[in-house]
CSV table of C-alpha atoms in Angstrom, one decimal:
chain,number,residue,atom,x,y,z
A,1,MET,CA,93.6,127.7,107.6
A,2,SER,CA,90.3,127.6,105.6
A,3,ASP,CA,90.8,123.8,105.0
A,4,ILE,CA,91.2,123.2,108.7
A,5,ASN,CA,88.0,125.1,109.4
A,6,CYS,CA,86.2,123.1,106.7
A,7,ILE,CA,87.3,119.8,108.3
A,8,LYS,CA,86.2,121.0,111.8
A,9,HIS,CA,82.8,122.0,110.3
A,10,LEU,CA,82.2,118.7,108.5
A,11,ARG,CA,83.2,116.8,111.7
A,12,ASN,CA,81.4,118.8,114.4
A,13,ASN,CA,78.4,120.3,112.5
A,14,LYS,CA,77.7,117.8,109.8
A,15,GLY,CA,78.6,114.7,111.8
A,16,LEU,CA,80.8,113.1,109.0
A,17,SER,CA,83.1,110.3,109.9
A,18,ILE,CA,86.9,110.5,109.3
A,19,SER,CA,86.6,108.3,106.2
A,20,GLU,CA,83.9,110.5,104.8
A,21,ILE,CA,85.9,113.6,105.4
A,22,GLN,CA,88.9,112.0,103.7
A,23,ARG,CA,86.9,111.2,100.6
A,24,THR,CA,85.1,114.6,100.6
A,25,MET,CA,88.3,116.7,101.0
A,26,GLY,CA,90.6,114.3,99.1
A,27,ILE,CA,93.2,114.3,101.8
A,28,ASN,CA,95.1,111.7,103.8
A,29,TRP,CA,93.2,109.9,106.5
A,30,ARG,CA,95.7,110.8,109.2
A,31,THR,CA,95.5,114.4,108.2
A,32,ALA,CA,91.7,114.3,108.4
A,33,LYS,CA,92.0,112.7,111.9
A,34,LYS,CA,94.5,115.2,113.1
A,35,TYR,CA,92.5,118.3,112.2
A,36,ALA,CA,89.1,116.8,112.9
A,37,ASP,CA,89.6,115.5,116.5
A,38,GLU,CA,92.8,117.1,117.8
A,39,ASP,CA,93.0,120.6,119.3
A,40,GLN,CA,95.0,123.0,117.3
A,41,LEU,CA,96.6,125.2,120.0
A,42,PRO,CA,99.1,127.9,119.1
A,43,LYS,CA,102.7,127.2,120.2
A,44,GLN,CA,105.4,129.7,120.9
A,45,LYS,CA,108.2,129.4,118.4
A,46,SER,CA,111.6,128.7,119.9
A,47,PHE,CA,114.6,130.1,118.2
A,48,LYS,CA,117.7,128.0,118.7
A,49,LYS,CA,120.9,130.0,118.4
A,50,LYS,CA,123.5,128.6,116.1
A,51,GLY,CA,127.3,128.8,116.1
A,52,MET,CA,130.1,127.1,117.9
A,53,MET,CA,129.5,129.1,121.1
A,54,TYR,CA,126.0,127.7,121.4
A,55,GLU,CA,126.2,124.3,119.7
A,56,GLU,CA,129.5,123.2,121.4
A,57,LYS,CA,130.9,123.4,124.9
A,58,TRP,CA,132.5,126.8,124.6
A,59,GLY,CA,129.5,128.9,125.4
A,60,VAL,CA,128.8,126.9,128.5
A,61,ILE,CA,132.5,127.3,129.7
A,62,VAL,CA,132.5,131.1,129.1
A,63,SER,CA,129.1,131.4,130.8
A,64,ASP,CA,130.4,129.6,133.9
A,65,TRP,CA,133.5,131.8,134.0
A,66,LEU,CA,131.4,135.0,133.7
A,67,PHE,CA,128.9,133.8,136.3
A,68,GLU,CA,131.8,133.0,138.6
A,69,ASP,CA,133.5,136.3,138.0
A,70,LEU,CA,130.3,138.2,138.9
A,71,LYS,CA,130.9,137.3,142.6
A,72,LEU,CA,134.3,139.1,142.5
A,73,ARG,CA,135.2,142.7,142.5
A,74,LYS,CA,135.4,144.1,139.0
A,75,LYS,CA,139.2,144.6,139.0
A,76,LEU,CA,139.6,140.8,139.7
A,77,ARG,CA,137.4,139.7,136.8
A,78,ARG,CA,138.8,138.2,133.5
A,79,THR,CA,139.0,140.4,130.5
A,80,LYS,CA,137.7,139.4,127.1
A,81,LYS,CA,141.2,139.0,125.8
A,82,GLN,CA,142.2,136.7,128.7
A,83,ILE,CA,139.0,134.6,128.2
A,84,PHE,CA,139.9,134.2,124.5
A,85,GLU,CA,143.5,133.2,125.3
A,86,GLU,CA,142.4,130.6,127.9
A,87,LEU,CA,139.9,129.2,125.4
A,88,LYS,CA,142.6,128.9,122.8
A,89,GLU,CA,144.8,126.9,125.2
A,90,MET,CA,141.8,124.5,125.5
A,91,GLY,CA,141.6,124.0,121.8
A,92,PHE,CA,139.1,126.7,120.8
A,93,GLN,CA,139.2,127.3,117.0
A,94,GLY,CA,137.0,130.4,116.8
A,95,SER,CA,137.9,134.0,116.5
A,96,TYR,CA,138.4,136.7,119.1
A,97,ARG,CA,135.4,138.5,117.7
A,98,THR,CA,133.2,135.5,118.1
A,99,VAL,CA,134.0,135.4,121.8
A,100,CYS,CA,133.5,139.2,122.2
A,101,TYR,CA,130.0,138.9,120.6
A,102,PHE,CA,129.0,136.1,123.0
A,103,ILE,CA,130.4,138.0,126.1
A,104,SER,CA,128.7,141.2,125.1
A,105,GLU,CA,125.3,139.4,124.6
A,106,TRP,CA,125.8,137.7,128.0
A,107,MET,CA,126.7,141.0,129.7
A,108,ASN,CA,123.7,142.8,128.3
A,109,THR,CA,121.4,140.2,129.8
A,110,HIS,CA,123.1,140.5,133.1
A,111,GLN,CA,123.3,144.3,133.1
A,112,GLU,CA,127.1,144.5,133.2
A,113,GLU,CA,128.7,147.9,133.3
A,114,LYS,CA,131.0,149.0,130.5
A,115,ASP,CA,134.6,150.2,131.2
A,116,LYS,CA,135.4,153.9,131.2
A,117,GLY,CA,138.1,155.5,129.2
A,118,TYR,CA,141.2,157.4,130.4
A,119,GLU,CA,142.9,160.7,129.5
A,120,ARG,CA,146.0,160.7,127.3
A,121,LEU,CA,149.0,162.5,128.7
A,122,GLU,CA,152.2,163.6,126.9
A,123,HIS,CA,155.6,163.7,128.6
A,124,PRO,CA,159.2,164.1,127.6
A,125,PRO,CA,161.4,161.0,127.4
A,126,GLY,CA,163.2,159.9,130.6
A,127,GLU,CA,160.3,161.0,132.9
A,128,ALA,CA,158.6,158.3,135.0
A,129,GLN,CA,155.5,158.0,137.1
A,130,VAL,CA,155.2,155.8,140.2
A,131,ASP,CA,152.2,154.4,142.2
A,132,PHE,CA,151.1,151.4,144.2
A,133,GLY,CA,148.3,149.1,143.2
A,134,VAL,CA,146.8,146.4,145.5
A,135,MET,CA,146.3,143.0,143.9
A,136,GLU,CA,146.1,139.3,145.0
A,137,ALA,CA,148.3,136.2,144.6
A,138,VAL,CA,148.0,132.7,146.1
A,139,GLN,CA,150.8,131.2,148.1
A,140,ASP,CA,150.6,127.8,149.7
A,141,GLY,CA,146.9,127.7,149.0
A,142,GLU,CA,146.2,131.0,150.7
A,143,ILE,CA,145.5,134.5,149.4
A,144,VAL,CA,148.3,137.1,149.8
A,145,ASP,CA,147.7,140.8,149.3
A,146,ILE,CA,150.2,142.2,146.9
A,147,HIS,CA,151.2,145.9,146.9
A,148,ALA,CA,152.6,146.2,143.4
A,149,LEU,CA,154.9,149.3,142.9
A,150,VAL,CA,154.4,150.3,139.3
A,151,MET,CA,156.7,152.6,137.3
A,152,THR,CA,155.7,153.8,133.8
A,153,PHE,CA,157.4,156.0,131.2
A,154,PRO,CA,154.5,157.9,129.4
A,155,HIS,CA,156.7,158.8,126.4
A,156,SER,CA,157.0,155.2,125.3
A,157,ASN,CA,154.3,153.7,127.5
A,158,ALA,CA,156.8,151.1,128.9
A,159,GLY,CA,155.9,149.7,132.3
A,160,PHE,CA,157.7,147.9,135.1
A,161,ALA,CA,156.3,146.5,138.4
A,162,VAL,CA,157.6,145.0,141.6
A,163,PRO,CA,155.3,143.0,144.0
A,164,LEU,CA,155.8,144.0,147.6
A,165,PRO,CA,154.1,143.0,151.0
A,166,ALA,CA,153.4,146.6,152.2
A,167,GLU,CA,153.5,150.3,151.3
A,168,ASN,CA,155.9,151.4,154.0
A,169,GLN,CA,159.1,153.3,153.4
A,170,GLU,CA,161.4,150.3,153.4
A,171,CYS,CA,159.2,148.5,150.8
A,172,PHE,CA,158.9,151.7,148.7
A,173,LEU,CA,162.7,152.4,148.5
A,174,HIS,CA,163.5,148.7,148.1
A,175,GLY,CA,161.0,148.5,145.2
A,176,LEU,CA,162.6,151.6,143.5
A,177,ASN,CA,166.0,149.9,143.8
A,178,ILE,CA,164.7,146.9,141.9
A,179,LEU,CA,162.9,149.0,139.3
A,180,PHE,CA,166.1,151.0,138.6
A,181,LYS,CA,167.9,147.7,138.1
A,182,GLN,CA,165.2,146.4,135.8
A,183,ILE,CA,165.2,149.5,133.6
A,184,GLY,CA,169.0,149.7,133.6
A,185,GLY,CA,169.2,153.3,134.7
A,186,VAL,CA,167.5,156.1,136.7
A,187,PRO,CA,164.7,158.3,135.4
A,188,LYS,CA,165.5,162.0,135.2
A,189,ARG,CA,162.3,162.9,137.0
A,190,ILE,CA,159.8,160.8,138.9
A,191,ARG,CA,156.2,162.0,139.4
A,192,ILE,CA,154.5,160.6,142.6
A,193,ASP,CA,151.3,161.3,144.5
A,194,ASN,CA,151.3,162.1,148.2
A,195,LEU,CA,152.8,158.7,149.2
A,196,THR,CA,153.4,158.6,153.0
A,197,PRO,CA,156.8,156.9,152.6
A,198,ALA,CA,158.0,159.9,150.5
A,199,VAL,CA,155.9,162.9,151.5
A,200,LYS,CA,155.6,164.2,155.1
A,201,LYS,CA,153.6,167.3,154.2
A,202,LYS,CA,151.3,167.8,151.3
A,203,ARG,CA,151.4,170.7,148.9
A,204,THR,CA,149.2,173.7,149.8
A,205,LYS,CA,148.4,177.0,148.0
A,206,ASN,CA,151.3,178.7,149.7
A,207,GLU,CA,153.9,175.9,150.1
A,208,GLU,CA,155.4,173.1,148.1
A,209,ALA,CA,155.2,169.5,149.3
A,210,GLN,CA,157.8,168.5,151.9
A,211,LEU,CA,159.6,165.1,151.4
A,212,THR,CA,160.7,162.8,154.2
A,213,ASP,CA,164.4,163.0,155.1
A,214,GLU,CA,165.0,159.3,154.2
A,215,PHE,CA,163.5,159.8,150.7
A,216,VAL,CA,165.5,163.0,150.1
A,217,GLN,CA,168.7,161.1,151.0
A,218,PHE,CA,167.6,158.3,148.6
A,219,GLN,CA,166.9,160.9,145.9
A,220,ASN,CA,170.2,162.6,146.3
A,221,TYR,CA,172.1,159.3,146.0
A,222,TYR,CA,170.5,158.5,142.6
A,223,GLY,CA,170.2,162.1,141.4
A,224,PHE,CA,166.6,162.2,140.1
A,225,ASP,CA,164.1,165.1,140.5
A,226,VAL,CA,160.8,164.6,142.2
A,227,GLN,CA,157.4,166.1,141.2
A,228,VAL,CA,154.6,165.7,143.7
A,229,CYS,CA,151.0,165.8,142.4
A,230,ASN,CA,148.4,168.0,143.9
A,231,PRO,CA,146.1,166.4,146.5
A,232,ARG,CA,143.2,164.5,145.0
A,233,SER,CA,144.6,164.9,141.5
A,234,GLY,CA,145.1,161.4,140.2
A,235,HIS,CA,144.8,162.6,136.6
A,236,GLU,CA,148.2,164.3,137.0
A,237,LYS,CA,149.8,160.8,136.8
A,238,GLY,CA,147.2,159.3,134.5
A,239,ASN,CA,149.7,157.0,132.7
A,240,VAL,CA,150.7,155.1,135.8
A,241,GLU,CA,147.0,154.9,136.9
A,242,ASN,CA,146.2,153.3,133.6
A,243,LYS,CA,149.2,150.9,133.9
A,244,VAL,CA,148.2,149.8,137.4
A,245,GLY,CA,144.7,148.9,136.0
A,246,TYR,CA,146.3,147.3,132.9
A,247,ILE,CA,148.5,145.0,135.0
A,248,ARG,CA,145.7,144.1,137.3
A,249,TYR,CA,143.3,143.2,134.5
A,250,ASN,CA,145.8,141.3,132.4
A,251,PHE,CA,148.1,139.6,134.9
A,252,PHE,CA,146.1,139.5,138.2
A,253,THR,CA,142.5,138.9,137.4
A,254,SER,CA,143.1,135.3,138.1
A,255,ALA,CA,145.5,135.4,141.1
A,256,PRO,CA,148.9,134.0,140.1
A,257,ILE,CA,150.5,131.3,142.2
A,258,MET,CA,153.7,132.6,143.9
A,259,ASP,CA,156.5,130.8,145.6
A,260,SER,CA,158.2,134.0,146.9
A,261,TYR,CA,158.2,137.7,146.2
A,262,GLU,CA,161.4,137.3,144.2
A,263,GLY,CA,159.8,134.6,142.0
A,264,LEU,CA,156.7,136.7,141.4
A,265,THR,CA,158.9,139.7,140.5
A,266,ASP,CA,160.6,137.6,137.8
A,267,GLN,CA,157.3,136.4,136.5
A,268,LEU,CA,155.9,139.9,136.3
A,269,PHE,CA,159.1,141.3,134.7
A,270,HIS,CA,159.0,138.7,131.8
A,271,LYS,CA,155.3,139.3,131.2
A,272,LEU,CA,155.8,143.1,131.0
A,273,GLU,CA,158.8,142.6,128.8
A,274,ALA,CA,156.8,140.5,126.3
A,275,ASP,CA,153.9,143.0,126.5
A,276,ARG,CA,156.2,145.7,125.1
A,277,ASN,CA,156.0,144.0,121.7
A,278,ARG,CA,152.6,145.5,121.1
A,279,ILE,CA,151.9,148.7,119.1
A,280,HIS,CA,151.8,152.0,121.0
A,281,TYR,CA,148.2,153.1,121.3
A,282,ALA,CA,148.8,156.5,119.6
A,283,LYS,CA,152.2,156.4,117.8
A,284,ASN,CA,151.7,153.3,115.7
A,285,VAL,CA,155.2,152.0,116.7
A,286,ARG,CA,156.2,149.1,118.9
A,287,ILE,CA,156.5,150.1,122.6
A,288,GLU,CA,159.8,148.2,122.7
A,289,ASP,CA,161.3,150.3,120.0
A,290,LEU,CA,160.2,153.5,121.7
A,291,TRP,CA,161.5,152.2,125.0
A,292,GLN,CA,165.0,151.4,123.5
A,293,GLU,CA,165.1,155.0,122.3
A,294,GLU,CA,164.0,156.4,125.6
A,295,ARG,CA,166.6,154.5,127.6
A,296,ASP,CA,169.3,156.9,126.2
A,297,TYR,CA,167.7,159.6,128.3
A,298,LEU,CA,168.1,157.7,131.6
A,299,LEU,CA,170.7,158.6,134.2
A,300,ALA,CA,173.5,156.1,134.9
A,301,LEU,CA,173.1,153.7,137.8
A,302,PRO,CA,175.6,154.0,140.7
A,303,GLU,CA,177.9,151.1,141.3
A,304,LYS,CA,176.1,150.0,144.4
A,305,PRO,CA,172.4,150.1,145.2
A,306,TYR,CA,171.2,152.3,148.0
A,307,PRO,CA,171.1,150.3,151.3
A,308,VAL,CA,167.5,150.3,152.5
A,309,PHE,CA,166.9,149.7,156.2
A,310,LYS,CA,165.6,151.5,159.3
A,311,GLU,CA,166.9,151.3,162.8
A,312,HIS,CA,165.8,152.7,166.1
A,313,LEU,CA,165.8,152.0,169.8
A,314,VAL,CA,162.8,150.1,171.4
A,315,LYS,CA,161.7,148.9,174.8
A,316,VAL,CA,159.8,145.6,175.5
A,317,ASN,CA,156.7,145.5,177.7
A,318,LYS,CA,156.4,143.3,180.7
A,319,TYR,CA,155.6,140.3,178.5
A,320,ASN,CA,158.9,140.7,176.5
A,321,GLU,CA,157.0,142.0,173.5
A,322,VAL,CA,157.6,144.9,171.1
A,323,LYS,CA,155.1,146.3,168.6
A,324,VAL,CA,156.1,145.9,164.9
A,325,ASP,CA,153.7,146.7,162.1
A,326,GLN,CA,150.8,147.0,164.5
A,327,THR,CA,151.6,143.5,165.8
A,328,LEU,CA,153.1,142.4,169.1
A,329,VAL,CA,156.2,140.3,168.6
A,330,HIS,CA,157.8,138.3,171.4
A,331,VAL,CA,161.5,139.0,172.0
A,332,PRO,CA,163.3,136.2,174.0
A,333,LYS,CA,165.3,137.7,176.9
A,334,GLY,CA,164.2,141.2,175.9
A,335,GLY,CA,163.3,142.1,179.4
A,336,ASN,CA,166.9,141.8,180.5
A,337,TYR,CA,167.8,145.0,178.8
A,338,SER,CA,166.5,148.6,179.2
A,339,GLN,CA,166.8,149.3,175.5
A,340,LEU,CA,167.2,147.2,172.3
A,341,GLN,CA,168.1,148.1,168.8
A,342,MET,CA,165.5,147.2,166.1
A,343,ILE,CA,166.7,146.9,162.5
A,344,LEU,CA,164.0,146.7,159.8
A,345,THR,CA,164.3,145.9,156.1
A,346,TRP,CA,161.5,145.4,153.6
A,347,ASP,CA,161.0,141.8,154.7
A,348,GLN,CA,163.2,141.1,157.8
A,349,LEU,CA,163.1,142.1,161.4
A,350,LYS,CA,166.2,142.0,163.7
A,351,ILE,CA,166.4,142.8,167.4
A,352,VAL,CA,169.9,143.3,168.8
A,353,SER,CA,171.0,143.7,172.5
A,354,PRO,CA,173.4,146.5,173.6
A,355,ASN,CA,176.1,143.8,173.7
A,356,GLY,CA,175.5,143.0,170.0
A,357,GLU,CA,173.7,139.7,170.7
A,358,ILE,CA,170.9,139.0,168.1
A,359,LEU,CA,167.8,138.2,170.2
A,360,LEU,CA,165.4,137.9,167.3
A,361,ASP,CA,165.9,137.5,163.5
A,362,ASP,CA,162.7,136.8,161.7
A,363,TYR,CA,160.4,137.9,158.9
A,364,ARG,CA,158.3,141.0,159.5
A,365,PRO,CA,154.7,140.1,160.7
A,366,TYR,CA,153.1,141.2,157.5
A,367,MET,CA,155.1,138.6,155.6
A,368,LYS,CA,153.1,135.9,157.3
A,369,LYS,CA,149.7,137.6,156.8
A,370,ARG,CA,147.4,135.3,154.8
A,371,LYS,CA,143.7,135.0,153.9
A,372,ALA,CA,142.2,131.6,153.4
A,373,LEU,CA,140.4,131.0,150.1
A,374,PRO,CA,136.6,130.6,150.7
A,375,TRP,CA,136.7,126.9,149.8
A,376,LEU,CA,133.4,126.0,151.4
A,377,SER,CA,131.5,128.6,149.4
A,378,ILE,CA,133.4,127.6,146.2
A,379,ILE,CA,132.7,123.8,146.7
A,380,LYS,CA,129.0,124.5,147.4
A,381,THR,CA,128.8,126.4,144.0
A,382,TRP,CA,130.6,123.4,142.3
A,383,ILE,CA,128.0,121.0,143.8
A,384,HIS,CA,125.3,122.6,141.8
A,385,LYS,CA,127.5,122.7,138.7
A,386,PRO,CA,130.0,119.8,139.0
A,387,ARG,CA,131.2,120.2,135.4
A,388,VAL,CA,132.6,123.6,136.1
A,389,VAL,CA,135.3,122.2,138.3
A,390,GLU,CA,137.8,121.6,135.5
A,391,TYR,CA,137.3,125.0,134.0
A,392,SER,CA,137.0,127.1,137.2
A,393,ARG,CA,139.5,129.9,138.1
A,394,TYR,CA,140.0,128.1,141.4
A,395,ASN,CA,140.9,124.8,139.9
A,396,LYS,CA,144.6,125.6,139.8
A,397,TYR,CA,144.7,126.3,143.6
A,398,LEU,CA,143.4,122.9,144.6
A,399,PRO,CA,146.1,120.6,146.2
A,400,GLY,CA,147.2,117.9,143.8
A,401,ARG,CA,145.6,115.0,145.6
A,402,ILE,CA,142.3,116.6,146.0
A,403,LYS,CA,142.2,117.9,142.4
A,404,GLU,CA,142.8,114.4,141.0
A,405,PHE,CA,140.2,113.0,143.5
A,406,LEU,CA,137.6,115.5,142.2
A,407,LEU,CA,138.3,115.4,138.4
A,408,VAL,CA,136.5,112.1,137.6
A,409,ASP,CA,134.6,111.9,134.4
A,410,ASN,CA,131.4,110.6,136.1
A,411,LEU,CA,129.5,113.8,137.2
A,412,ILE,CA,127.4,111.9,139.7
A,413,ILE,CA,130.5,110.6,141.5
A,414,ARG,CA,132.1,114.0,141.3
A,415,ARG,CA,129.0,115.6,143.0
A,416,LYS,CA,129.2,113.0,145.8
A,417,ARG,CA,132.8,113.8,146.3
A,418,LEU,CA,132.2,117.5,146.3
A,419,GLU,CA,129.4,117.0,148.9
A,420,ALA,CA,131.8,115.0,151.1
A,421,LEU,CA,134.5,117.6,150.8
A,422,ALA,CA,132.1,120.3,151.7
A,423,SER,CA,131.1,118.5,154.9
A,424,LEU,CA,134.8,118.1,155.8
A,425,LEU,CA,135.5,121.8,155.3
A,426,VAL,CA,133.1,122.6,158.1
A,427,SER,CA,135.6,121.2,160.6
A,428,HIS,CA,138.9,121.1,158.6
A,429,ASP,CA,140.7,123.5,156.4
A,430,MET,CA,141.8,122.5,152.9
A,431,LYS,CA,145.4,122.3,153.9
A,432,LYS,CA,144.7,119.8,156.7
A,433,ILE,CA,142.4,117.7,154.4
A,434,ASN,CA,145.2,117.5,151.9
A,435,GLU,CA,147.7,116.4,154.6
A,436,GLU,CA,145.4,113.8,156.1
A,437,PHE,CA,143.9,112.8,152.7
A,438,TYR,CA,144.7,109.1,152.9
A,439,GLU,CA,143.5,108.8,156.5
A,440,LEU,CA,140.2,110.4,155.7
A,441,ILE,CA,139.7,108.0,152.8
A,442,ALA,CA,140.5,105.1,155.1
A,443,GLN,CA,137.9,106.3,157.6
A,444,ASP,CA,135.3,106.5,154.8
A,445,LYS,CA,134.9,110.2,155.3
A,446,LEU,CA,135.4,110.6,151.6
A,447,PRO,CA,133.4,108.4,149.2
A,448,SER,CA,135.6,105.7,147.8
A,449,ASP,CA,133.7,104.8,144.6
A,450,ASN,CA,136.2,104.4,141.9
A,451,ASN,CA,138.7,106.0,144.2
A,452,PRO,CA,142.1,106.2,142.4
A,453,TYR,CA,143.9,106.0,145.8
A,454,GLU,CA,142.0,103.0,147.2
A,455,VAL,CA,144.4,100.1,148.0
A,456,ASP,CA,143.4,96.6,148.8
A,457,TRP,CA,146.0,95.8,151.4
A,458,SER,CA,145.1,92.1,151.5
A,459,LYS,CA,146.6,91.6,148.1
A,460,TYR,CA,149.9,93.0,149.3
A,461,ASP,CA,149.8,90.9,152.5
A,462,SER,CA,149.3,87.7,150.4
A,463,LEU,CA,152.6,88.5,148.5
A,464,THR,CA,154.5,88.5,151.8
A,465,PRO,CA,155.5,85.0,153.0
A,466,ARG,CA,154.7,84.5,156.7
A,467,LYS,CA,157.3,82.8,158.9
A,468,GLU,CA,156.3,80.9,162.0
A,469,ALA,CA,157.6,82.2,165.2
A,470,VAL,CA,160.6,80.2,166.6
A,471,ASN,CA,160.2,79.1,170.2
C-alpha cells in the first residue's frame, strides 16, 4: 500500500509524468499508469460456492422444487429422501448427505420449520391401531381427496393402507375388509379413536364408549376386541398417527396418478410391502422379519368377507329427488311410489321400487367429486421460470399433447407457448384445451413456431391425383 501512496504522491504533488514515475520506482509503465491516474476503490469480495450442487444444474433443480413446495401445505411437500431419489432417477451422482446439506442451507435462508418428533409406544404382538388420513391423488387431470384408512401393528411397525372416497360407515367397514385380506388374518385387538362410523357415544368418566350396532355386528363376525381411546388423546394411538404421516410424506407428497381406487390400493400395498424391508427404528431387525413373526398371533379369517351395505326406506321430493351424501340425486319415476328402498355400498347407490324395479343404479355422489388443478396459477409461475417445467411436480399431470408442446429446448419459444396457454386458460379448462388442441393450433390461438403438430396440408393434397368431373 505504501508503494501506491508513493506513486499517487509523485503524480499529484510532484507533477511527474508516467514515464518519470516508471523510471523512479522501477516498475512497469502500465502499473504506474494504473495507480497514478485510476481510482482505487475498495470492492466487496464475492465468495463463489463450489460443489456439484452449485456448479451444476442440481442446485437449481432442488431450489425450484423447494420454492414450489413452499406454496403447499407442509404435509404435501417433498421430503429430503424423496428429493434425493428423484435426483438419482435424473442421473445425479452425489450423495444423500450432499443433498441434505444443500436443503438445510436453503431452508435456513427461508426460515423453514423443523419437524417434531413423536413418542415411542410398546404393544403386544397381534394388536393393531386404525385411523384415517386425508391425502390427495390426481385422476383424469383433477384432484381427488383420498381418505386413507391406515392400520399399523406397533410391535413390528408394519403398516397397511386402503384409499377410500369418504369416512362413512360403509367405507370404514369396507376398508377393514380389505385390510384383513391384505394382512391375511384378523388382529386380536384394534385400537381406534372416536370414529363416528364405529362410536356412537364417547367415553366419559363414568361410562365406557358405546359402539354402533353395525360395528358391533362386524366385530362379532371377525372376533376381534376393540379399545376406544379417550377423547382428545391422539397419543394413545401414536403408532398409527406416525404411520399416517409417514405414508403421506413418502407416498403422497407428490399426488399419485390413479385410474381407480382399486388400482391405487394395489400401488399402495406394493409400496408398503417394499417399505417393510427397512430396519426397525428401535429393534435393529428388519420390519418384514418382525411382521412374519407377528402374523402367527393373528386370528383366522372367516371363509367369506363380511357383506358391507346399508339399506333404508326413502321418499322423493316433488322434483323426484332424494338426498344422498348431502347431495340431491334425481330418481326417474320416483314420484310414482310412496316409498323407495335405497341400498348403499362404499361406492354404489341403488334405488329400488316396491315392485323390485331398479330405478337408479349409479356411483355415490362423492365418487364424482373433483377439484381442478390450479393450472392458471401454475402456468403463470412457469412463465417466469420456463426451465422449471420439465422438473416441476405438476409436469406429470399435463396431458400428453400439451406436455410435448411445451417441452421444447428453446426457452424463448417455451415462454411464448406458456403465455398463450395461460391466455387460453382464462376461458377454457385444461381438459378442453387438450381435446381441442389441434383446432386451437389451426386457429393460431397457440404459437406455431417449430410446432411439432403443424401439418402442411398442401403437400398431402399434391400427392392426391385429381379427377375431372364426368358430365
